mmCIF file with all atom_site columns, C-alpha atoms in Angstrom:
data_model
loop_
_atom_site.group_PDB
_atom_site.id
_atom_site.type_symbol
_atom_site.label_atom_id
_atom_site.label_alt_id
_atom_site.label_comp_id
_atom_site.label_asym_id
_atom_site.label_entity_id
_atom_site.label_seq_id
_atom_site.pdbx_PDB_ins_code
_atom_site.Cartn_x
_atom_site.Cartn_y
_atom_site.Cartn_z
_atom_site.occupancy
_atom_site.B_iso_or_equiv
_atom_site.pdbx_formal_charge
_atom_site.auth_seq_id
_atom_site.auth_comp_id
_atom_site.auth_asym_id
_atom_site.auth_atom_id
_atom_site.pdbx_PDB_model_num
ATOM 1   C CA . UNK A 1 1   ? -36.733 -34.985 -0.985  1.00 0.00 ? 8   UNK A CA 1
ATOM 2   C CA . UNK A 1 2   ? -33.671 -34.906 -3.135  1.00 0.00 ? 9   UNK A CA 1
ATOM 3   C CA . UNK A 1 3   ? -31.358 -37.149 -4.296  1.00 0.00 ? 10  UNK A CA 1
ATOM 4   C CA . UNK A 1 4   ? -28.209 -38.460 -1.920  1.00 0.00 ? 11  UNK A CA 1
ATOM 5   C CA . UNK A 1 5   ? -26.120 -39.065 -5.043  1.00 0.00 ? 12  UNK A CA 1
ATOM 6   C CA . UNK A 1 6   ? -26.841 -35.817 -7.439  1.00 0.00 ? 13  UNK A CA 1
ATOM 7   C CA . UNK A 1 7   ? -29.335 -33.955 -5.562  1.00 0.00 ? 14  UNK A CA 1
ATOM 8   C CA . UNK A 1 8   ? -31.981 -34.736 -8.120  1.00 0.00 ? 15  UNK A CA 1
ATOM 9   C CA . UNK A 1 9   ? -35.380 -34.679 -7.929  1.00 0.00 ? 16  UNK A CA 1
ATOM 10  C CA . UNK A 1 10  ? -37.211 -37.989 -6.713  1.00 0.00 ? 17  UNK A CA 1
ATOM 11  C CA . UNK A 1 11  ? -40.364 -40.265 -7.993  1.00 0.00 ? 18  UNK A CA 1
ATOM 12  C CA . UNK A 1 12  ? -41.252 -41.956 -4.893  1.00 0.00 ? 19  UNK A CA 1
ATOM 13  C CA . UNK A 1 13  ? -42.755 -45.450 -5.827  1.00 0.00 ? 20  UNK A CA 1
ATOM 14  C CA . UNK A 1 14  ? -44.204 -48.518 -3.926  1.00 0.00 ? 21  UNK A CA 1
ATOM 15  C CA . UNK A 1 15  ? -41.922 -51.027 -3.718  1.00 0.00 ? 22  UNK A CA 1
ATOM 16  C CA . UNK A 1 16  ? -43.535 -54.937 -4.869  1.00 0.00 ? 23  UNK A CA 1
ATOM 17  C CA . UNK A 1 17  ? -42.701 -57.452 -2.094  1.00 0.00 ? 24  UNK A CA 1
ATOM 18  C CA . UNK A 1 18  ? -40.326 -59.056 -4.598  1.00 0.00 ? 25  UNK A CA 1
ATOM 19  C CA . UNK A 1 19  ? -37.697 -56.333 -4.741  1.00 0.00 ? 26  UNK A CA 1
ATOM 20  C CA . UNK A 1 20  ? -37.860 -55.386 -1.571  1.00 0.00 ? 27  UNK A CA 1
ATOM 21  C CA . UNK A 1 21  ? -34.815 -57.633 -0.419  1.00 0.00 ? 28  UNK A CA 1
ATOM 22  C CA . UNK A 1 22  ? -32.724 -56.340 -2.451  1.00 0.00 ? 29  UNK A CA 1
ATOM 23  C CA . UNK A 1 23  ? -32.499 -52.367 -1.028  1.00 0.00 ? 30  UNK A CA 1
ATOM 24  C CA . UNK A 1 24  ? -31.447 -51.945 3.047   1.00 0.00 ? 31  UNK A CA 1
ATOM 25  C CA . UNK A 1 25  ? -33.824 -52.151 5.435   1.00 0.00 ? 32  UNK A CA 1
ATOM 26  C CA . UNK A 1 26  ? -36.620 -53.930 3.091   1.00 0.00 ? 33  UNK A CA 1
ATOM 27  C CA . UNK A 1 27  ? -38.686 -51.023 2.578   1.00 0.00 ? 34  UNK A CA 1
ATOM 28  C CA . UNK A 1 28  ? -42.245 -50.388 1.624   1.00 0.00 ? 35  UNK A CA 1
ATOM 29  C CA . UNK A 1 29  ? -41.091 -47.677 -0.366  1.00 0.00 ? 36  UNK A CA 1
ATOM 30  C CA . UNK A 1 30  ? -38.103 -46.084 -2.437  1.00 0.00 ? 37  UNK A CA 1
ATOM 31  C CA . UNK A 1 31  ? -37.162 -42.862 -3.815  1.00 0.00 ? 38  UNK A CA 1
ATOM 32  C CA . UNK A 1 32  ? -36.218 -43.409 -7.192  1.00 0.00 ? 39  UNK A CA 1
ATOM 33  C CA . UNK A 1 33  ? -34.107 -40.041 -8.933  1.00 0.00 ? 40  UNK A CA 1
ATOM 34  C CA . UNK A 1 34  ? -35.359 -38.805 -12.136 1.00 0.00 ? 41  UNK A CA 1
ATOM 35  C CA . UNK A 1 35  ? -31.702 -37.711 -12.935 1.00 0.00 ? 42  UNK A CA 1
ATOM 36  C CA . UNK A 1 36  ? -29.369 -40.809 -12.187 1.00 0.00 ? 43  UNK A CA 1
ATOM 37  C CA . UNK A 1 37  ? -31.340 -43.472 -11.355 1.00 0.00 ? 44  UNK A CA 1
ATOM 38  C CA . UNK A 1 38  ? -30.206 -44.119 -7.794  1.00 0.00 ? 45  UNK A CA 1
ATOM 39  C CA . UNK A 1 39  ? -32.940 -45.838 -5.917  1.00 0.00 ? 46  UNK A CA 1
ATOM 40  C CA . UNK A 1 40  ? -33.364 -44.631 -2.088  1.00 0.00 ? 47  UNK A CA 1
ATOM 41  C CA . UNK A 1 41  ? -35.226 -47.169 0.415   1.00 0.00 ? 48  UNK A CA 1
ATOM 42  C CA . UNK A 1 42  ? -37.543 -44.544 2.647   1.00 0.00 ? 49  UNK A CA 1
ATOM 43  C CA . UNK A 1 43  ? -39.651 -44.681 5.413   1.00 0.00 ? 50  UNK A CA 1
ATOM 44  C CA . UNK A 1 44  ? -43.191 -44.014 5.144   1.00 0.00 ? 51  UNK A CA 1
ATOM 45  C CA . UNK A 1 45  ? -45.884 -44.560 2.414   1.00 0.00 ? 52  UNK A CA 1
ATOM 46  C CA . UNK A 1 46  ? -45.174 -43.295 -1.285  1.00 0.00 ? 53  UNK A CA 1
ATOM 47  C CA . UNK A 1 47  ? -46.444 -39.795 -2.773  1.00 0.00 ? 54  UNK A CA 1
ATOM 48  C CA . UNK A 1 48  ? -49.694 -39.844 -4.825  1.00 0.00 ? 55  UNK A CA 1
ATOM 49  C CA . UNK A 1 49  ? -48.047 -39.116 -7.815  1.00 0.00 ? 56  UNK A CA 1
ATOM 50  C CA . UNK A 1 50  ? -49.158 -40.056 -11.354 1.00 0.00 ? 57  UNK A CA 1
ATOM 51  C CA . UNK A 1 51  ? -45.803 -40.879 -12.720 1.00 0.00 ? 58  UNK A CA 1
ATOM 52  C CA . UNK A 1 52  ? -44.399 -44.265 -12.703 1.00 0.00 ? 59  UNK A CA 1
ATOM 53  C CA . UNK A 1 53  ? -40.684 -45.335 -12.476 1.00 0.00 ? 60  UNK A CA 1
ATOM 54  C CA . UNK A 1 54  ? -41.273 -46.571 -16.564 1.00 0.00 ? 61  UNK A CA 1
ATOM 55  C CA . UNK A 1 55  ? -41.922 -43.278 -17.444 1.00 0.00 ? 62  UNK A CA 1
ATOM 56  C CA . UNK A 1 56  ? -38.707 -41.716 -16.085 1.00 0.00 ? 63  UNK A CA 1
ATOM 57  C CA . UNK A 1 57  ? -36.782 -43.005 -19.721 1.00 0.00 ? 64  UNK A CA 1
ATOM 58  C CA . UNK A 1 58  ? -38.064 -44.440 -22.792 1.00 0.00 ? 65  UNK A CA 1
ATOM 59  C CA . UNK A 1 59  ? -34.768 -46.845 -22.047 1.00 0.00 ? 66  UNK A CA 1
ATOM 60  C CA . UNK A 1 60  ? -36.789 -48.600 -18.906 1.00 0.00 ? 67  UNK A CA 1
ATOM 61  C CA . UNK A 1 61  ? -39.638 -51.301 -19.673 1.00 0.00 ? 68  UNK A CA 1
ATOM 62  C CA . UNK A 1 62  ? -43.259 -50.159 -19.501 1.00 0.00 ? 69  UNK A CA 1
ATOM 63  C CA . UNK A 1 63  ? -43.697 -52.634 -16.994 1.00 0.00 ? 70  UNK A CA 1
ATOM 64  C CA . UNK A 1 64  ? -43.465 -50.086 -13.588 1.00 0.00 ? 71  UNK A CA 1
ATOM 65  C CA . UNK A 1 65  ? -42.072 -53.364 -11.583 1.00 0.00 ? 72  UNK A CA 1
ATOM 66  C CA . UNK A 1 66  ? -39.484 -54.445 -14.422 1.00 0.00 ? 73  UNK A CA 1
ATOM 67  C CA . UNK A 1 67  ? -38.141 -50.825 -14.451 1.00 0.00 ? 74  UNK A CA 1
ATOM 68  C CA . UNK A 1 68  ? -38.164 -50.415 -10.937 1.00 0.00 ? 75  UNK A CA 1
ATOM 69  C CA . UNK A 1 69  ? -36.016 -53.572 -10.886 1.00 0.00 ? 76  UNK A CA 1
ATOM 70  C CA . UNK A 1 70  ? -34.099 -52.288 -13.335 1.00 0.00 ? 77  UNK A CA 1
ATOM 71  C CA . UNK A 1 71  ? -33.206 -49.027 -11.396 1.00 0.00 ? 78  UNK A CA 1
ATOM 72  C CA . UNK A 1 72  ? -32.599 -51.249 -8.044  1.00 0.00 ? 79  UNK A CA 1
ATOM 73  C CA . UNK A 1 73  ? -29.845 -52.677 -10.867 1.00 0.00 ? 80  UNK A CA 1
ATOM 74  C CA . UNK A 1 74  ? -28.424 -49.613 -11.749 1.00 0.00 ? 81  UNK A CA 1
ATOM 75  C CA . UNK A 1 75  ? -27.871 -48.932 -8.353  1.00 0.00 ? 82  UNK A CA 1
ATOM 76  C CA . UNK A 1 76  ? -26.326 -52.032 -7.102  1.00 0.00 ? 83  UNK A CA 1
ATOM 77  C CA . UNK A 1 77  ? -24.109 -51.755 -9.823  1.00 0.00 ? 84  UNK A CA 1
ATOM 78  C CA . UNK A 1 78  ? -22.047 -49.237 -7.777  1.00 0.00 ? 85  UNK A CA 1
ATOM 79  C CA . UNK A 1 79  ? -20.629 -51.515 -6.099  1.00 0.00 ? 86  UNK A CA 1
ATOM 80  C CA . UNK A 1 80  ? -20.156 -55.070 -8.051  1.00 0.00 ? 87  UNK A CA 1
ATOM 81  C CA . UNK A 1 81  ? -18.014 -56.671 -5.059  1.00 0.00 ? 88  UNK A CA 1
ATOM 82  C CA . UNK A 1 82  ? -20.748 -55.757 -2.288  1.00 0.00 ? 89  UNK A CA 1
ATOM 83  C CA . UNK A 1 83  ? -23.752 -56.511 -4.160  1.00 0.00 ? 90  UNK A CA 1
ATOM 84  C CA . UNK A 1 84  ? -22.485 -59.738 -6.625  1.00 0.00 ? 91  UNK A CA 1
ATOM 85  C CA . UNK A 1 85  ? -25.446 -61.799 -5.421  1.00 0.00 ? 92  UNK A CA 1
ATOM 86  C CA . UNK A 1 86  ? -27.558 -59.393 -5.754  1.00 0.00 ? 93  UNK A CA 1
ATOM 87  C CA . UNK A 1 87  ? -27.152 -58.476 -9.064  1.00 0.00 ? 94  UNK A CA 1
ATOM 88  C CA . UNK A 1 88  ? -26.999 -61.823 -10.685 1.00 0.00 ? 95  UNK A CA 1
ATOM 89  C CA . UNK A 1 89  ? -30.267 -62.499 -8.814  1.00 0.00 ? 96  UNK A CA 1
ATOM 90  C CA . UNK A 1 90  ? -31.805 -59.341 -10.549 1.00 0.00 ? 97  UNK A CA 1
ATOM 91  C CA . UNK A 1 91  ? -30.318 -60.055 -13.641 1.00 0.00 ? 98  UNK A CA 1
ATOM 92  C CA . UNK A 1 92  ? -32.220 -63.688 -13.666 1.00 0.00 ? 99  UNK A CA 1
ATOM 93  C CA . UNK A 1 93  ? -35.307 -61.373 -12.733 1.00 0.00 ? 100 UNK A CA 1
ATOM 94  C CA . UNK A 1 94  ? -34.884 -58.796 -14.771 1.00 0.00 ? 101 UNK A CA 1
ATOM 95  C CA . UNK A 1 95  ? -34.164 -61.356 -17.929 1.00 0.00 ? 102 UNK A CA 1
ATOM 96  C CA . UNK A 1 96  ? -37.363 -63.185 -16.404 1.00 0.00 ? 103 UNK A CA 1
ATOM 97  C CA . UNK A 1 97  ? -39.778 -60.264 -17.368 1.00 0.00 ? 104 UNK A CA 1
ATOM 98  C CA . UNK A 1 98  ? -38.440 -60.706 -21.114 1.00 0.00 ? 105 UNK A CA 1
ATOM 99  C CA . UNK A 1 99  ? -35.927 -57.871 -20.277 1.00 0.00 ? 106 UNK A CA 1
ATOM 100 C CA . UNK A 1 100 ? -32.232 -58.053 -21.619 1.00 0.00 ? 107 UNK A CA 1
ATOM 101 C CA . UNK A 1 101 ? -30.343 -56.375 -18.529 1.00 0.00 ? 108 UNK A CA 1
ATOM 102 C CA . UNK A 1 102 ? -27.198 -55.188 -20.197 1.00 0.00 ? 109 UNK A CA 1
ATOM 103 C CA . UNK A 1 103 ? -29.119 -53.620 -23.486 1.00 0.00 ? 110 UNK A CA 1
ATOM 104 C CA . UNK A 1 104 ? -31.114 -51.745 -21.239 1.00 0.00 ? 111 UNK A CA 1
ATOM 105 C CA . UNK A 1 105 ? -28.445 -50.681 -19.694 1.00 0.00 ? 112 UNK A CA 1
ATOM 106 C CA . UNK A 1 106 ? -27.086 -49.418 -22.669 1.00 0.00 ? 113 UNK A CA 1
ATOM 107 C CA . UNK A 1 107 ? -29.886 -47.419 -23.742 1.00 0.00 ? 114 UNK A CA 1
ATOM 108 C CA . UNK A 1 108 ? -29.625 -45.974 -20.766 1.00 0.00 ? 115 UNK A CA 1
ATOM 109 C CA . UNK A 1 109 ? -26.580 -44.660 -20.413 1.00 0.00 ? 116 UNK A CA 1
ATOM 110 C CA . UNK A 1 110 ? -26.949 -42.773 -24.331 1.00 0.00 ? 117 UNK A CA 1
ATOM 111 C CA . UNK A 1 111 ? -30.454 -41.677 -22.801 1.00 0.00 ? 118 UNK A CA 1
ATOM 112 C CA . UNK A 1 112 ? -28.930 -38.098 -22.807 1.00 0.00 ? 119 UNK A CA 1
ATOM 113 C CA . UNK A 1 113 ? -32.143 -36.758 -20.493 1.00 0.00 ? 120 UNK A CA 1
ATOM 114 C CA . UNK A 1 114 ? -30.255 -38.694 -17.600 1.00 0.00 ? 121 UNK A CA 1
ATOM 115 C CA . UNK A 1 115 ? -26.732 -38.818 -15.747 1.00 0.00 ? 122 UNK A CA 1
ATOM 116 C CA . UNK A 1 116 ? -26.584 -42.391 -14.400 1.00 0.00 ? 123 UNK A CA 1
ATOM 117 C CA . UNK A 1 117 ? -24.393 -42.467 -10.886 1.00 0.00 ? 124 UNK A CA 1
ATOM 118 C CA . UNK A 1 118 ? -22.453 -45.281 -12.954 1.00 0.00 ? 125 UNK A CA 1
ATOM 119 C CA . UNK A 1 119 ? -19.921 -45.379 -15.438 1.00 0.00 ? 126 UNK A CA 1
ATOM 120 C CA . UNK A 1 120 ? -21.404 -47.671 -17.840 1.00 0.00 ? 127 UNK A CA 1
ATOM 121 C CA . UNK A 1 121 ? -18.428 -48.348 -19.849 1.00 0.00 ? 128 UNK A CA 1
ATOM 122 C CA . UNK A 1 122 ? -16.376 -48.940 -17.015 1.00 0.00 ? 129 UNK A CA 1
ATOM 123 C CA . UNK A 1 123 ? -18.947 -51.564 -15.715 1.00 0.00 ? 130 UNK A CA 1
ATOM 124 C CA . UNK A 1 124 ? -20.282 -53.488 -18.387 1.00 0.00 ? 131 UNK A CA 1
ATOM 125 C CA . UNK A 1 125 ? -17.316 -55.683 -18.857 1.00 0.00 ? 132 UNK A CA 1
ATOM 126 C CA . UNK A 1 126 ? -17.115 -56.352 -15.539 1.00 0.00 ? 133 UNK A CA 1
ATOM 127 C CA . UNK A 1 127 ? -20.833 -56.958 -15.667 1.00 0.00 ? 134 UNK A CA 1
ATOM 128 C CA . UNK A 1 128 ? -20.514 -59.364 -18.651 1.00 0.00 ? 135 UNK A CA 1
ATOM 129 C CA . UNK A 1 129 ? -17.725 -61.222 -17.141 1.00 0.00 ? 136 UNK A CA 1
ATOM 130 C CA . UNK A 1 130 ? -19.364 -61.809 -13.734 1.00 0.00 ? 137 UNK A CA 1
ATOM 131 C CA . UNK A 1 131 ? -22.674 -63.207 -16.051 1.00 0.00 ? 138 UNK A CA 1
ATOM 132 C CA . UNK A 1 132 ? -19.963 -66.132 -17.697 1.00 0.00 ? 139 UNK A CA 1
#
């Protein structure tokens, strides 16, 4: 499977019963592209594959559940008026795991080994304001 945003390759991952409300269709398992991040709900059980979403960037936490939130982020974050609940709710997660959301993001975006499907610069003030 590739990518719908880039046509990237994908890490398909489990997804943990507490993220799983926060992609369509609450799905057992996600497709999470190694190139921008986007993060794919999918039908069906997830590869056998040794990689983890934490090792996609040195940016993401080690934690394979904090990342995967954080990609589940980076996706929302595409659309800020759709998914405004959403986000603040991962946020509050994300910050929960000892994670600071918007650094991450950050480091992610100079992470020159990827091409997130978001503009960063454009969004983090609109991220910061809807966290006030």
């Amino acid at each position: 499977m590739q990518c719908p945003e880039c046509s990237g390759d994908v890490l398909t991952v489990s997804v943990p019963d507490e993220l799983r409300g926060y992609l369509p269709s609450d799905p057992d398992t996600a497709a999470v592209c190694r190139r921008c991040l986007t993060t794919t709900p999918l039908d069906g059980p997830a590869r056998d594959d040794p990689a983890t979403v934490a090792d996609l960037s040195d940016a993401l936490p080690s934690d394979p559940g904090t990342a995967l939130s954080v990609t589940v982020f980076v996706t929302l974050c595409g659309s800020l008026a759709l998914y405004r609940a959403e986000i603040e709710e991962l946020i509050s997660w994300i910050e929960r795991a000892g994670v600071d959301p918007l650094s991450t993001l950050d480091r992610l975006a100079a992470d020159t080994g990827l091409d997130l499907a978001i503009d960063v610069e454009r969004r983090r003030p609109q991220l910061v304001q809807l966290l006030r």
